[in-house]
CSV table of C-alpha atoms in Angstrom, one decimal:
chain,number,residue,atom,x,y,z
A,24,PHE,CA,-12.3,-20.7,-15.2
A,25,TYR,CA,-12.9,-22.9,-18.3
A,26,ASN,CA,-15.5,-20.5,-19.9
A,27,ASP,CA,-14.1,-17.2,-18.7
A,28,LEU,CA,-13.5,-15.6,-22.4
A,29,ARG,CA,-17.2,-15.7,-23.1
A,30,GLY,CA,-17.9,-12.6,-25.1
A,31,SER,CA,-21.0,-10.5,-24.5
A,32,ASP,CA,-23.1,-12.4,-26.9
A,33,GLY,CA,-22.6,-15.6,-24.9
A,34,THR,CA,-20.1,-16.6,-27.5
A,35,VAL,CA,-17.0,-19.0,-25.7
A,36,TYR,CA,-14.5,-17.5,-28.1
A,37,VAL,CA,-11.6,-20.1,-27.2
A,38,PRO,CA,-11.9,-22.2,-23.7
A,39,SER,CA,-10.0,-20.5,-21.2
A,40,GLN,CA,-6.7,-21.9,-19.7
A,41,ARG,CA,-5.4,-21.6,-16.3
A,42,TYR,CA,-2.0,-21.0,-18.4
A,43,TYR,CA,-1.2,-18.3,-21.0
A,44,SER,CA,-1.1,-19.3,-24.4
A,45,GLY,CA,0.9,-17.1,-26.9
A,46,SER,CA,0.0,-18.8,-30.1
A,47,ALA,CA,-1.7,-17.1,-32.8
A,48,GLN,CA,-5.0,-18.8,-32.6
A,49,THR,CA,-5.2,-17.9,-29.3
A,50,GLN,CA,-4.2,-14.3,-29.4
A,51,SER,CA,-6.8,-14.0,-32.1
A,52,ALA,CA,-9.3,-15.3,-29.7
A,53,TYR,CA,-8.2,-12.8,-27.1
A,54,ASN,CA,-8.6,-10.2,-29.6
A,55,ALA,CA,-12.3,-11.0,-30.7
A,56,PHE,CA,-13.3,-11.5,-26.9
A,57,GLY,CA,-12.0,-8.3,-26.0
A,58,ARG,CA,-13.6,-6.3,-28.7
A,59,SER,CA,-17.2,-7.9,-27.9
A,60,TRP,CA,-16.9,-6.0,-24.8
A,61,ALA,CA,-16.7,-2.7,-26.4
A,62,VAL,CA,-19.1,0.0,-25.0
A,63,VAL,CA,-20.9,2.3,-27.5
A,64,GLY,CA,-23.5,5.0,-27.7
A,65,ASP,CA,-25.4,6.0,-24.4
A,66,LYS,CA,-24.0,3.2,-22.4
A,67,ARG,CA,-20.4,4.6,-22.5
A,68,LEU,CA,-19.2,6.2,-19.1
A,69,LEU,CA,-15.9,7.6,-20.2
A,70,LEU,CA,-16.2,8.4,-23.9
A,71,SER,CA,-18.8,10.8,-25.3
A,72,ILE,CA,-21.7,9.2,-27.2
A,73,ASN,CA,-20.1,10.2,-30.6
A,74,ASP,CA,-16.5,9.9,-29.8
A,75,SER,CA,-14.9,7.8,-32.5
A,76,CYS,CA,-12.3,5.0,-31.8
A,77,VAL,CA,-10.8,2.1,-33.5
A,78,ASP,CA,-11.0,-1.4,-32.3
A,79,PRO,CA,-7.9,-3.6,-33.8
A,80,VAL,CA,-9.8,-6.2,-35.7
A,81,THR,CA,-6.5,-8.4,-35.8
A,82,PRO,CA,-4.1,-8.4,-32.6
A,83,PRO,CA,-1.3,-5.7,-33.2
A,84,GLU,CA,1.9,-7.2,-34.0
A,85,SER,CA,4.5,-7.6,-31.2
A,86,PRO,CA,7.9,-6.2,-31.9
A,87,CYS,CA,9.1,-9.4,-30.5
A,88,SER,CA,7.8,-11.3,-33.7
A,89,VAL,CA,9.8,-9.0,-35.9
A,90,ASP,CA,13.1,-8.6,-34.0
A,91,SER,CA,14.5,-11.5,-32.9
A,92,GLN,CA,17.4,-10.0,-31.0
A,93,LEU,CA,15.2,-7.8,-29.3
A,94,ARG,CA,13.1,-11.0,-28.2
A,95,ALA,CA,16.1,-12.6,-27.2
A,96,GLU,CA,17.2,-9.7,-25.1
A,97,ALA,CA,14.0,-9.5,-23.5
A,98,GLU,CA,13.7,-13.5,-22.7
A,99,LYS,CA,17.2,-12.9,-20.9
A,100,TYR,CA,15.9,-10.3,-18.8
A,101,CYS,CA,12.8,-11.8,-17.8
A,102,SER,CA,14.0,-15.2,-17.3
A,103,PHE,CA,14.4,-14.6,-13.7
A,104,ILE,CA,10.7,-14.9,-13.2
A,105,THR,CA,10.1,-18.6,-14.1
A,106,GLU,CA,13.6,-19.8,-12.6
A,107,ALA,CA,12.9,-23.3,-10.7
A,108,GLN,CA,15.4,-22.5,-8.0
A,109,GLY,CA,15.1,-18.7,-8.5
A,110,LEU,CA,13.6,-15.8,-6.3
A,111,TYR,CA,10.1,-16.7,-6.7
A,112,ALA,CA,10.7,-20.7,-6.3
A,113,ASP,CA,8.0,-20.7,-3.6
A,114,CYS,CA,5.4,-19.2,-5.8
A,115,GLN,CA,5.9,-22.2,-7.8
A,116,ARG,CA,5.3,-24.7,-4.9
A,117,PRO,CA,2.2,-23.4,-3.0
A,118,ARG,CA,1.9,-24.1,0.8
A,119,ASN,CA,-2.1,-23.6,0.5
A,120,ILE,CA,-4.6,-25.2,-2.1
A,121,THR,CA,-7.3,-23.0,-1.3
A,122,LEU,CA,-6.3,-20.5,-4.3
A,123,PRO,CA,-4.5,-21.5,-7.3
A,124,PHE,CA,-0.9,-20.0,-7.6
A,125,PRO,CA,-0.2,-17.4,-10.5
A,126,ASP,CA,1.0,-18.8,-13.6
A,127,SER,CA,4.6,-17.4,-14.2
A,128,SER,CA,4.6,-18.3,-17.4
A,129,PHE,CA,1.9,-15.8,-18.0
A,130,TYR,CA,3.9,-13.1,-16.1
A,131,TYR,CA,7.1,-14.0,-18.0
A,132,GLU,CA,5.5,-13.8,-21.4
A,133,SER,CA,4.0,-10.4,-20.0
A,134,CYS,CA,7.4,-9.2,-19.0
A,135,ILE,CA,8.9,-9.8,-22.5
A,136,LEU,CA,6.1,-8.5,-24.6
A,137,ASP,CA,6.3,-5.3,-22.5
A,138,THR,CA,9.9,-5.2,-22.8
A,139,CYS,CA,9.6,-5.2,-26.9
A,140,THR,CA,6.7,-2.9,-26.9
A,141,ALA,CA,9.1,-0.3,-25.0
A,142,GLY,CA,11.9,-1.0,-27.5
A,143,GLY,CA,13.9,-2.6,-24.9
A,144,ASN,CA,13.2,-0.3,-22.1
A,145,LYS,CA,13.0,-2.4,-19.0
A,146,SER,CA,10.6,-0.1,-17.0
A,147,LEU,CA,7.1,-1.1,-18.5
A,148,ALA,CA,8.5,-4.6,-18.0
A,149,CYS,CA,8.9,-4.1,-14.2
A,150,ASN,CA,5.3,-3.6,-14.1
A,151,SER,CA,4.9,-7.4,-14.5
A,152,VAL,CA,7.4,-8.4,-11.8
A,153,LYS,CA,5.8,-6.2,-9.4
A,154,ALA,CA,2.2,-7.7,-10.3
A,155,TYR,CA,3.8,-11.0,-10.1
A,156,GLU,CA,5.2,-10.1,-6.6
A,157,SER,CA,2.0,-9.0,-5.6
A,158,GLU,CA,0.0,-11.8,-6.5
A,159,CYS,CA,2.4,-14.2,-4.7
A,160,ARG,CA,2.5,-12.4,-1.6
A,161,ARG,CA,-1.5,-12.1,-1.7
A,162,ARG,CA,-1.5,-15.7,-1.5
A,163,GLY,CA,0.5,-16.1,1.3
A,164,THR,CA,4.0,-17.2,-0.2
A,165,ASP,CA,7.5,-16.0,1.1
A,166,VAL,CA,9.1,-14.2,-1.8
A,167,GLY,CA,11.9,-11.6,-2.1
A,168,SER,CA,11.9,-8.7,-4.6
A,169,VAL,CA,13.8,-6.9,-7.1
A,170,VAL,CA,12.3,-3.9,-6.9
A,171,ASP,CA,13.7,-1.4,-4.8
A,172,ARG,CA,12.4,1.6,-2.7
A,173,CYS,CA,11.6,3.8,-5.8
A,174,GLY,CA,9.8,1.1,-7.5
A,175,VAL,CA,12.6,0.0,-9.7
A,176,CYS,CA,13.6,-3.1,-10.7
A,177,PHE,CA,17.0,-4.1,-10.0
A,178,GLY,CA,17.7,-0.5,-8.7
A,179,ASP,CA,20.1,0.5,-6.2
A,180,GLY,CA,17.4,2.6,-4.2
A,181,SER,CA,18.9,5.7,-4.9
A,182,SER,CA,16.7,7.4,-8.1
A,183,CYS,CA,14.3,8.8,-5.5
A,184,VAL,CA,16.0,9.1,-2.1
A,185,ALA,CA,17.4,12.3,-2.2
A,186,SER,CA,14.5,14.2,-2.7
A,187,ARG,CA,11.8,12.8,-0.7
A,188,ALA,CA,11.2,12.1,3.1
A,189,ALA,CA,8.2,10.0,4.9
A,190,CYS,CA,6.9,10.0,8.1
A,191,SER,CA,4.7,7.3,9.5
A,192,VAL,CA,2.3,6.6,12.1
A,193,SER,CA,1.5,2.9,13.1
A,194,GLY,CA,-0.3,0.7,15.6
A,195,ASP,CA,-1.1,2.2,19.0
A,196,SER,CA,0.4,5.2,17.6
A,197,HIS,CA,4.0,4.9,17.1
A,198,TYR,CA,5.3,7.7,15.1
A,199,VAL,CA,8.6,7.7,12.7
A,200,THR,CA,9.1,11.5,11.9
A,201,PHE,CA,10.6,12.9,8.4
A,202,ASP,CA,14.4,12.9,10.0
A,203,GLY,CA,13.9,9.4,11.5
A,204,ALA,CA,13.3,10.0,15.2
A,205,GLY,CA,10.9,7.5,16.9
A,206,HIS,CA,8.3,8.3,19.4
A,207,HIS,CA,4.9,7.3,20.9
A,208,PHE,CA,1.6,9.3,21.6
A,209,GLN,CA,-2.0,8.3,22.7
A,210,GLY,CA,-4.5,10.9,22.7
A,211,GLU,CA,-8.2,10.8,21.5
A,212,CYS,CA,-8.5,14.6,19.9
A,213,GLU,CA,-7.2,15.8,16.6
A,214,TYR,CA,-3.6,16.6,16.1
A,215,VAL,CA,-1.4,18.3,13.4
A,216,LEU,CA,0.7,15.4,11.9
A,217,ALA,CA,2.5,17.8,9.6
A,218,LYS,CA,1.8,21.2,8.6
A,219,ASP,CA,3.9,23.6,6.3
A,220,CYS,CA,4.5,26.1,9.1
A,221,THR,CA,6.3,28.7,6.8
A,222,ASN,CA,3.8,29.3,3.8
A,223,GLU,CA,1.1,27.2,5.3
A,224,ASP,CA,0.8,25.6,2.0
A,225,PHE,CA,-1.1,22.2,3.8
A,226,ALA,CA,-1.8,20.8,6.6
A,227,VAL,CA,-2.3,17.0,7.5
A,228,HIS,CA,-4.6,16.4,10.7
A,229,VAL,CA,-5.0,12.9,12.5
A,230,ARG,CA,-7.9,11.9,14.9
A,231,ASN,CA,-7.1,8.6,17.4
A,232,GLU,CA,-9.7,6.9,19.0
A,233,HIS,CA,-9.8,4.6,21.9
A,234,ARG,CA,-10.0,1.2,21.1
A,235,HIS,CA,-10.5,-2.5,23.0
A,236,ASP,CA,-12.6,-2.1,26.1
A,237,GLY,CA,-11.1,-4.1,29.2
A,238,ASN,CA,-7.6,-3.8,30.6
A,239,GLN,CA,-5.7,-2.1,28.3
A,240,VAL,CA,-6.2,1.1,26.0
A,241,THR,CA,-5.3,1.7,22.5
A,242,TYR,CA,-5.3,4.9,20.5
A,243,PRO,CA,-4.7,4.3,16.7
A,244,THR,CA,-5.3,6.6,14.2
A,245,ARG,CA,-9.2,7.0,13.1
A,246,SER,CA,-9.3,9.4,10.5
A,247,VAL,CA,-7.1,11.7,8.5
A,248,ALA,CA,-8.1,14.9,6.8
A,249,VAL,CA,-5.7,17.3,4.4
A,250,ARG,CA,-6.1,21.0,3.5
A,251,ALA,CA,-4.4,22.2,0.7
A,252,ARG,CA,-4.1,25.8,-0.8
A,253,GLY,CA,-6.7,25.9,-3.7
A,254,LEU,CA,-8.0,22.6,-3.0
A,255,GLY,CA,-9.9,22.9,0.1
A,256,VAL,CA,-10.2,19.8,2.6
A,257,VAL,CA,-10.2,16.1,1.7
A,258,LYS,CA,-11.1,13.4,4.5
A,259,ILE,CA,-10.2,9.8,4.7
A,260,LEU,CA,-12.2,8.3,7.2
A,261,PRO,CA,-12.5,4.7,8.7
A,262,GLY,CA,-12.9,1.9,6.0
A,263,ARG,CA,-11.2,4.4,3.5
A,264,THR,CA,-14.2,6.4,3.1
A,265,VAL,CA,-13.3,9.6,1.3
A,266,VAL,CA,-15.0,12.9,1.7
A,267,PHE,CA,-13.7,15.9,-0.5
A,268,ASN,CA,-15.4,19.8,0.4
A,269,GLY,CA,-18.4,17.7,2.0
A,270,GLN,CA,-19.0,15.6,-1.1
A,271,SER,CA,-18.3,11.8,-1.0
A,272,ILE,CA,-15.8,10.1,-3.5
A,273,THR,CA,-16.6,6.5,-4.4
A,274,HIS,CA,-14.9,6.2,-7.5
A,275,PHE,CA,-11.0,5.9,-8.1
A,276,PRO,CA,-8.6,7.3,-9.5
A,277,GLN,CA,-10.0,10.7,-9.2
A,278,THR,CA,-8.7,13.9,-10.5
A,279,LEU,CA,-9.7,17.1,-8.0
A,280,ALA,CA,-10.1,20.5,-9.3
A,281,ASP,CA,-6.8,21.7,-8.9
A,282,GLY,CA,-5.1,18.8,-10.4
A,283,SER,CA,-4.7,16.8,-7.1
A,284,ARG,CA,-5.1,12.9,-7.6
A,285,LEU,CA,-7.0,10.4,-5.3
A,286,THR,CA,-6.1,6.8,-5.9
A,287,SER,CA,-7.1,3.7,-4.0
A,288,THR,CA,-4.7,0.8,-4.6
A,289,HIS,CA,-3.3,-1.7,-2.5
A,290,GLY,CA,-5.5,-1.3,0.8
A,291,PHE,CA,-4.3,2.2,0.8
A,292,VAL,CA,-6.3,5.5,-0.4
A,293,THR,CA,-3.5,7.9,-1.5
A,294,LEU,CA,-3.8,11.8,-2.1
A,295,THR,CA,-1.2,13.1,-4.3
A,296,LEU,CA,-1.0,17.1,-4.1
A,297,VAL,CA,0.0,19.0,-6.9
A,298,SER,CA,3.2,20.2,-5.0
A,299,ASP,CA,4.0,16.0,-5.1
A,300,ILE,CA,3.2,15.5,-1.4
A,301,GLU,CA,1.4,11.9,-0.7
A,302,ILE,CA,-0.8,11.2,1.8
A,303,SER,CA,-1.9,7.6,2.2
A,304,PHE,CA,-4.2,5.8,4.8
A,305,ASP,CA,-5.3,2.2,5.0
A,306,GLY,CA,-8.5,3.3,7.0
A,307,SER,CA,-7.6,1.5,10.0
A,308,HIS,CA,-4.3,2.5,11.6
A,309,PHE,CA,-1.4,3.2,9.2
A,310,VAL,CA,-0.7,6.7,7.9
A,311,LYS,CA,2.3,7.7,5.7
A,312,VAL,CA,3.2,11.4,4.6
A,313,THR,CA,5.9,11.8,1.7
A,314,VAL,CA,7.1,15.3,0.8
A,315,THR,CA,9.7,16.5,-1.2
A,316,SER,CA,13.1,18.4,-0.2
A,317,ASP,CA,11.1,21.7,-1.2
A,318,TYR,CA,9.9,21.7,2.5
A,319,VAL,CA,13.3,21.3,4.2
A,320,ASN,CA,12.8,23.4,7.3
A,321,ARG,CA,9.7,24.5,7.0
A,322,LEU,CA,7.4,21.7,8.8
A,323,CYS,CA,6.1,21.3,12.0
A,324,GLY,CA,3.8,18.8,13.7
A,325,LEU,CA,4.4,15.4,15.0
A,326,CYS,CA,6.1,14.4,12.0
A,327,GLY,CA,9.0,16.6,13.1
A,328,SER,CA,10.6,19.5,11.3
A,329,TYR,CA,12.3,18.1,8.4
A,330,ASP,CA,15.7,19.9,8.8
A,331,ASN,CA,17.8,16.9,8.4
A,332,GLU,CA,18.2,16.7,12.2
A,333,TRP,CA,16.4,13.9,14.2
A,334,MET,CA,17.5,15.1,17.6
A,335,ASN,CA,15.4,18.0,17.5
A,336,ASP,CA,12.4,16.6,16.3
A,337,LEU,CA,10.6,16.9,19.9
A,338,GLN,CA,10.1,20.4,19.7
A,339,LEU,CA,6.6,21.9,21.0
A,340,SER,CA,4.4,24.1,18.7
A,341,ASP,CA,5.7,27.2,20.5
A,342,GLY,CA,9.2,26.4,19.7
A,343,ARG,CA,10.5,24.8,22.9
A,344,MET,CA,12.4,21.4,23.0
A,345,VAL,CA,10.9,19.3,25.6
A,346,MET,CA,13.7,16.8,25.4
A,347,ALA,CA,16.4,15.6,22.7
A,348,SER,CA,14.7,13.1,20.3
A,349,GLU,CA,15.9,9.4,20.0
A,350,ARG,CA,16.4,7.6,16.7
A,351,ARG,CA,14.7,4.8,18.7
A,352,TYR,CA,12.0,5.5,21.1
A,353,SER,CA,12.3,5.0,24.7
A,354,LEU,CA,9.7,3.5,27.2
A,355,SER,CA,11.0,5.1,30.4
A,356,ALA,CA,8.9,7.3,32.3
A,357,THR,CA,10.9,10.7,31.6
A,358,SER,CA,10.5,10.0,27.7
A,359,LEU,CA,6.8,8.9,27.8
A,360,LYS,CA,6.1,12.0,29.7
A,361,ALA,CA,7.9,14.2,27.0
A,362,TYR,CA,6.2,12.2,24.3
A,363,HIS,CA,2.6,13.0,26.1
A,364,ASP,CA,3.8,16.9,26.4
A,365,PHE,CA,5.2,17.1,22.8
A,366,GLY,CA,1.8,15.3,21.3
A,367,VAL,CA,-0.4,17.3,23.4
A,368,SER,CA,1.0,20.6,22.0
A,369,TYR,CA,-0.3,19.7,18.6
A,370,SER,CA,-3.8,19.3,19.6
A,371,VAL,CA,-5.8,21.4,17.5
A,372,SER,CA,-9.2,23.0,18.9
A,373,GLY,CA,-12.0,25.3,17.8
A,374,LYS,CA,-12.3,26.5,13.9
A,375,HIS,CA,-8.8,25.4,13.2
A,376,ARG,CA,-10.5,21.8,13.5
A,377,LEU,CA,-10.7,19.8,10.4
A,378,LEU,CA,-12.0,16.1,12.0
A,379,LEU,CA,-14.0,17.1,15.0
A,380,ASN,CA,-16.8,19.8,15.6
A,381,ALA,CA,-15.4,23.2,16.8
A,382,ASN,CA,-17.0,22.5,20.0
A,383,GLU,CA,-16.7,18.6,20.5
A,384,SER,CA,-14.9,17.4,23.4
A,385,CYS,CA,-12.1,14.8,23.6
A,386,ARG,CA,-9.6,13.8,26.3
A,387,ASP,CA,-6.1,13.8,25.3
A,388,SER,CA,-5.5,11.4,28.1
A,389,THR,CA,-3.0,11.3,30.7
A,390,ALA,CA,1.1,10.6,30.1
A,391,ALA,CA,2.0,6.8,30.6
A,392,THR,CA,4.3,6.0,33.1
A,393,SER,CA,4.9,2.5,32.4
A,394,HIS,CA,5.1,-0.2,29.6
A,395,PRO,CA,1.6,-1.7,28.7
A,396,CYS,CA,3.1,-5.3,29.4
A,397,ASP,CA,4.3,-4.1,33.0
A,398,GLY,CA,2.0,-5.9,35.5
A,399,THR,CA,0.3,-8.6,33.3
A,400,ASN,CA,1.0,-11.9,32.0
A,401,TYR,CA,1.0,-10.6,28.2
A,402,ARG,CA,4.5,-10.1,27.9
A,403,THR,CA,6.0,-13.6,27.5
A,404,LYS,CA,3.0,-14.0,24.8
A,405,ALA,CA,3.9,-11.0,23.0
A,406,GLU,CA,7.8,-11.6,22.9
A,407,ARG,CA,7.1,-15.2,21.5
A,408,PHE,CA,4.7,-13.8,18.9
A,409,CYS,CA,7.1,-11.0,17.6
A,410,LEU,CA,10.4,-12.6,18.0
A,411,ILE,CA,9.9,-13.7,14.6
A,412,ILE,CA,11.0,-9.9,13.5
A,413,LYS,CA,14.4,-10.1,15.2
A,414,ASP,CA,15.1,-14.0,14.4
A,415,GLY,CA,18.3,-14.4,12.6
A,416,ASN,CA,17.2,-17.3,10.6
A,417,GLY,CA,13.8,-15.9,9.9
A,418,PRO,CA,12.0,-14.2,6.7
A,419,TYR,CA,13.5,-10.9,7.8
A,420,VAL,CA,17.1,-11.1,7.8
A,421,GLY,CA,17.5,-9.0,4.6
A,422,CYS,CA,15.9,-6.2,6.2
A,423,LYS,CA,18.4,-5.8,9.1
A,424,THR,CA,20.5,-3.1,7.8
A,425,LEU,CA,17.3,-1.0,6.1
A,426,VAL,CA,14.8,-1.0,9.1
A,427,ASP,CA,15.3,-1.0,12.8
A,428,LEU,CA,14.3,-4.4,13.8
A,429,THR,CA,14.6,-3.5,17.7
A,430,ALA,CA,12.3,-0.8,17.2
A,431,ALA,CA,9.4,-2.9,15.2
A,432,TYR,CA,10.0,-5.6,17.9
A,433,GLU,CA,9.4,-3.4,20.8
A,434,SER,CA,6.6,-1.6,18.9
A,435,CYS,CA,4.9,-5.2,18.2
A,436,VAL,CA,5.3,-6.3,22.1
A,437,PHE,CA,4.0,-2.9,22.9
A,438,ASP,CA,0.9,-3.4,21.0
A,439,VAL,CA,0.2,-6.6,21.6
A,440,CYS,CA,0.3,-6.0,25.8
A,441,ALA,CA,-1.9,-2.9,25.0
A,442,CYS,CA,-4.7,-4.9,23.1
A,443,ALA,CA,-4.5,-7.5,26.2
A,444,GLY,CA,-2.8,-10.4,24.5
A,445,ASN,CA,-4.7,-9.9,20.9
A,446,PHE,CA,-1.9,-10.8,18.3
A,447,SER,CA,-3.9,-8.9,15.5
A,448,CYS,CA,-2.4,-5.5,16.9
A,449,GLY,CA,1.0,-7.2,16.8
A,450,CYS,CA,0.4,-8.2,13.0
A,451,ASN,CA,-0.5,-4.5,12.2
A,452,ILE,CA,3.1,-3.5,12.9
A,453,ILE,CA,4.7,-6.6,11.3
A,454,LYS,CA,2.7,-5.6,8.1
A,455,VAL,CA,3.9,-2.3,8.2
A,456,PHE,CA,7.5,-3.3,8.7
A,457,GLU,CA,7.2,-5.5,6.0
A,458,SER,CA,6.0,-3.0,3.7
A,459,GLU,CA,8.8,-0.5,4.8
A,460,CYS,CA,11.4,-2.7,4.5
A,461,ARG,CA,10.5,-3.9,0.9
A,462,ARG,CA,10.1,0.0,-0.1
A,463,LEU,CA,13.7,0.4,1.0
A,464,GLY,CA,14.9,-2.2,-1.6
A,465,GLY,CA,15.0,-5.3,0.9
A,466,GLN,CA,16.1,-8.4,-1.0
A,467,GLY,CA,14.7,-12.2,-0.3
A,468,ILE,CA,12.0,-10.9,2.1
A,469,GLY,CA,9.8,-13.3,3.4
A,470,THR,CA,6.3,-13.1,4.9
A,471,ILE,CA,4.2,-14.5,7.8
A,472,VAL,CA,1.1,-12.7,6.5
A,473,ASP,CA,-1.5,-14.8,4.7
A,474,GLU,CA,-3.5,-13.9,1.4
A,475,CYS,CA,-6.4,-12.8,4.1
A,476,GLY,CA,-3.7,-10.4,6.2
A,477,VAL,CA,-3.7,-12.8,8.9
A,478,CYS,CA,-0.3,-13.3,10.7
A,479,ASN,CA,1.0,-17.2,10.6
A,480,GLY,CA,-2.8,-17.8,9.0
A,481,ASP,CA,-3.5,-20.5,6.6
A,482,GLY,CA,-5.2,-18.2,4.0
A,483,THR,CA,-8.8,-19.5,4.4
A,484,SER,CA,-10.0,-16.9,6.9
A,485,CYS,CA,-11.3,-15.1,3.9
A,486,PHE,CA,-11.2,-17.5,1.0
A,487,GLY,CA,-14.6,-17.6,-0.7
A,488,ASP,CA,-15.6,-14.0,0.6
A,489,TYR,CA,-14.5,-12.1,-2.7
A,490,GLY,CA,-12.8,-12.6,-6.1
A,491,GLU,CA,-10.5,-10.3,-7.7
A,492,CYS,CA,-9.5,-9.4,-11.3
A,493,SER,CA,-6.6,-7.2,-12.1
A,494,VAL,CA,-5.1,-5.4,-15.4
A,495,TYR,CA,-1.8,-4.3,-15.7
A,496,GLY,CA,1.0,-3.2,-18.1
A,497,ASP,CA,0.3,-3.2,-21.9
A,498,ASN,CA,-2.9,-4.7,-20.9
A,499,HIS,CA,-2.7,-8.1,-19.5
A,500,TYR,CA,-5.7,-9.6,-17.9
A,501,SER,CA,-6.2,-12.1,-14.8
A,502,THR,CA,-9.9,-13.0,-14.4
A,503,PHE,CA,-11.9,-13.6,-11.4
A,504,ASP,CA,-11.1,-17.1,-11.8
A,505,ASP,CA,-7.5,-16.7,-12.6
A,506,SER,CA,-7.7,-17.4,-16.0
A,507,PRO,CA,-5.0,-15.0,-18.1
A,508,HIS,CA,-5.3,-13.2,-21.4
A,509,HIS,CA,-4.1,-10.1,-23.3
A,510,PHE,CA,-5.9,-7.6,-25.0
A,511,GLN,CA,-5.0,-4.1,-26.6
A,512,GLY,CA,-7.7,-1.8,-27.6
A,513,ARG,CA,-8.3,1.8,-27.9
A,514,CYS,CA,-12.1,2.2,-27.2
A,515,GLU,CA,-13.8,1.8,-23.8
A,516,TYR,CA,-14.9,-1.7,-22.4
A,517,VAL,CA,-16.6,-3.2,-19.7
A,518,LEU,CA,-14.3,-4.6,-17.6
A,519,ALA,CA,-16.6,-6.2,-15.0
A,520,GLU,CA,-20.3,-6.1,-14.6
A,521,ASP,CA,-23.5,-7.8,-12.9
A,522,SER,CA,-25.0,-9.8,-15.5
A,523,VAL,CA,-27.9,-11.2,-13.5
A,524,GLY,CA,-29.2,-8.0,-11.2
A,525,ARG,CA,-27.7,-5.2,-13.2
A,526,ASP,CA,-26.2,-3.8,-9.9
């Protein structure tokens, strides 16, 4: 990291530091370094060749430096980031030396600068807090969170709750509807996940696939397609490959013709429609659809009707009720048969398909009659692995009132057995469970997932395979080699490029 602040002409403006420096000399060096990477003329990708922009010759003066009271208030607000015995203490005591841990002083100073820049408003500073939490977790540290379900620091989770509802699919296709009912469905065709059945403004289709040859069969989601009025069709395929109206999308974020937005962050591709509906897919097994209250009593599909009544969510596509829904899914033979009939009723055929060809054959599978652990020797192994979810002294105690721990545990056990004892299938459920708990405002939530996405791993399985550079807030940078710096400029700059092969 020592020579990270090397300009485009090869000049090292100041030796890089693992820890952030706020000195005037260093700030001036950061500014000169950033300006050296300004893009001009026909090399520009974002600005026109002749567009004018002004690079700051000297670093812009922070309001913190001219208003001591504002600086003091910002320091008080941001102090929890660096508290030795605070919420993030474990992030300052690394358990794994393969990756350097994030410098809390850099995020602390970034939080202060953003608070001052916003005139004392804490919402901009919250970006530094989110970035710090994300880096700590990426490097395998059990840290809590001050961010509520609405993305607000120290919020109570109420600022966004009343107007939105979410449906999710995870693992060996475990569904939680918009109204909170749970069910299973395994089939390898194309299905309606969620659809505006009143005005037909949008439809979300999913295709499941058969994975894992051997003793057991699983049907996680393979691909997602969205059709919206005035937009066309967006497909999110395995590996987060995106196709819009037949054309591949490779750069993000992307604004589509009707104003809808495509983003790719934190392992998810997210499509946000102009109607404020969000569809997110991790390219592997987890899908989430979030809708506004404008769609109450207008929806149908495997995500239910969104009428604020969870007991009637198992309504077939022809309007008949197959059985009363359950808040927590059941694995009785009767329930499994009902879930199967419900799922098959939303199978898509012929010209209505978005993912399969009109004449392509697929199999809806037969209704399961037993738990995948039955008749195998995997149950004990699965229960031992998944028990961490319900451990009263474990990392997820803070999730107890927010997420159904028993349902998460049972889904984990189900998937480990369905995958013939493979823990990675259960780990997928744990990752979804952790994410949902944090989204709902869980405090002091730990993790058993390392920076490589492995449950109970040591963080070495992916080390050395990639480097990561990040930019956030009022332009705080962390380089591929974990050296921090700030730069505020108004032009177009090279963030990263291949300086050898020019790939």
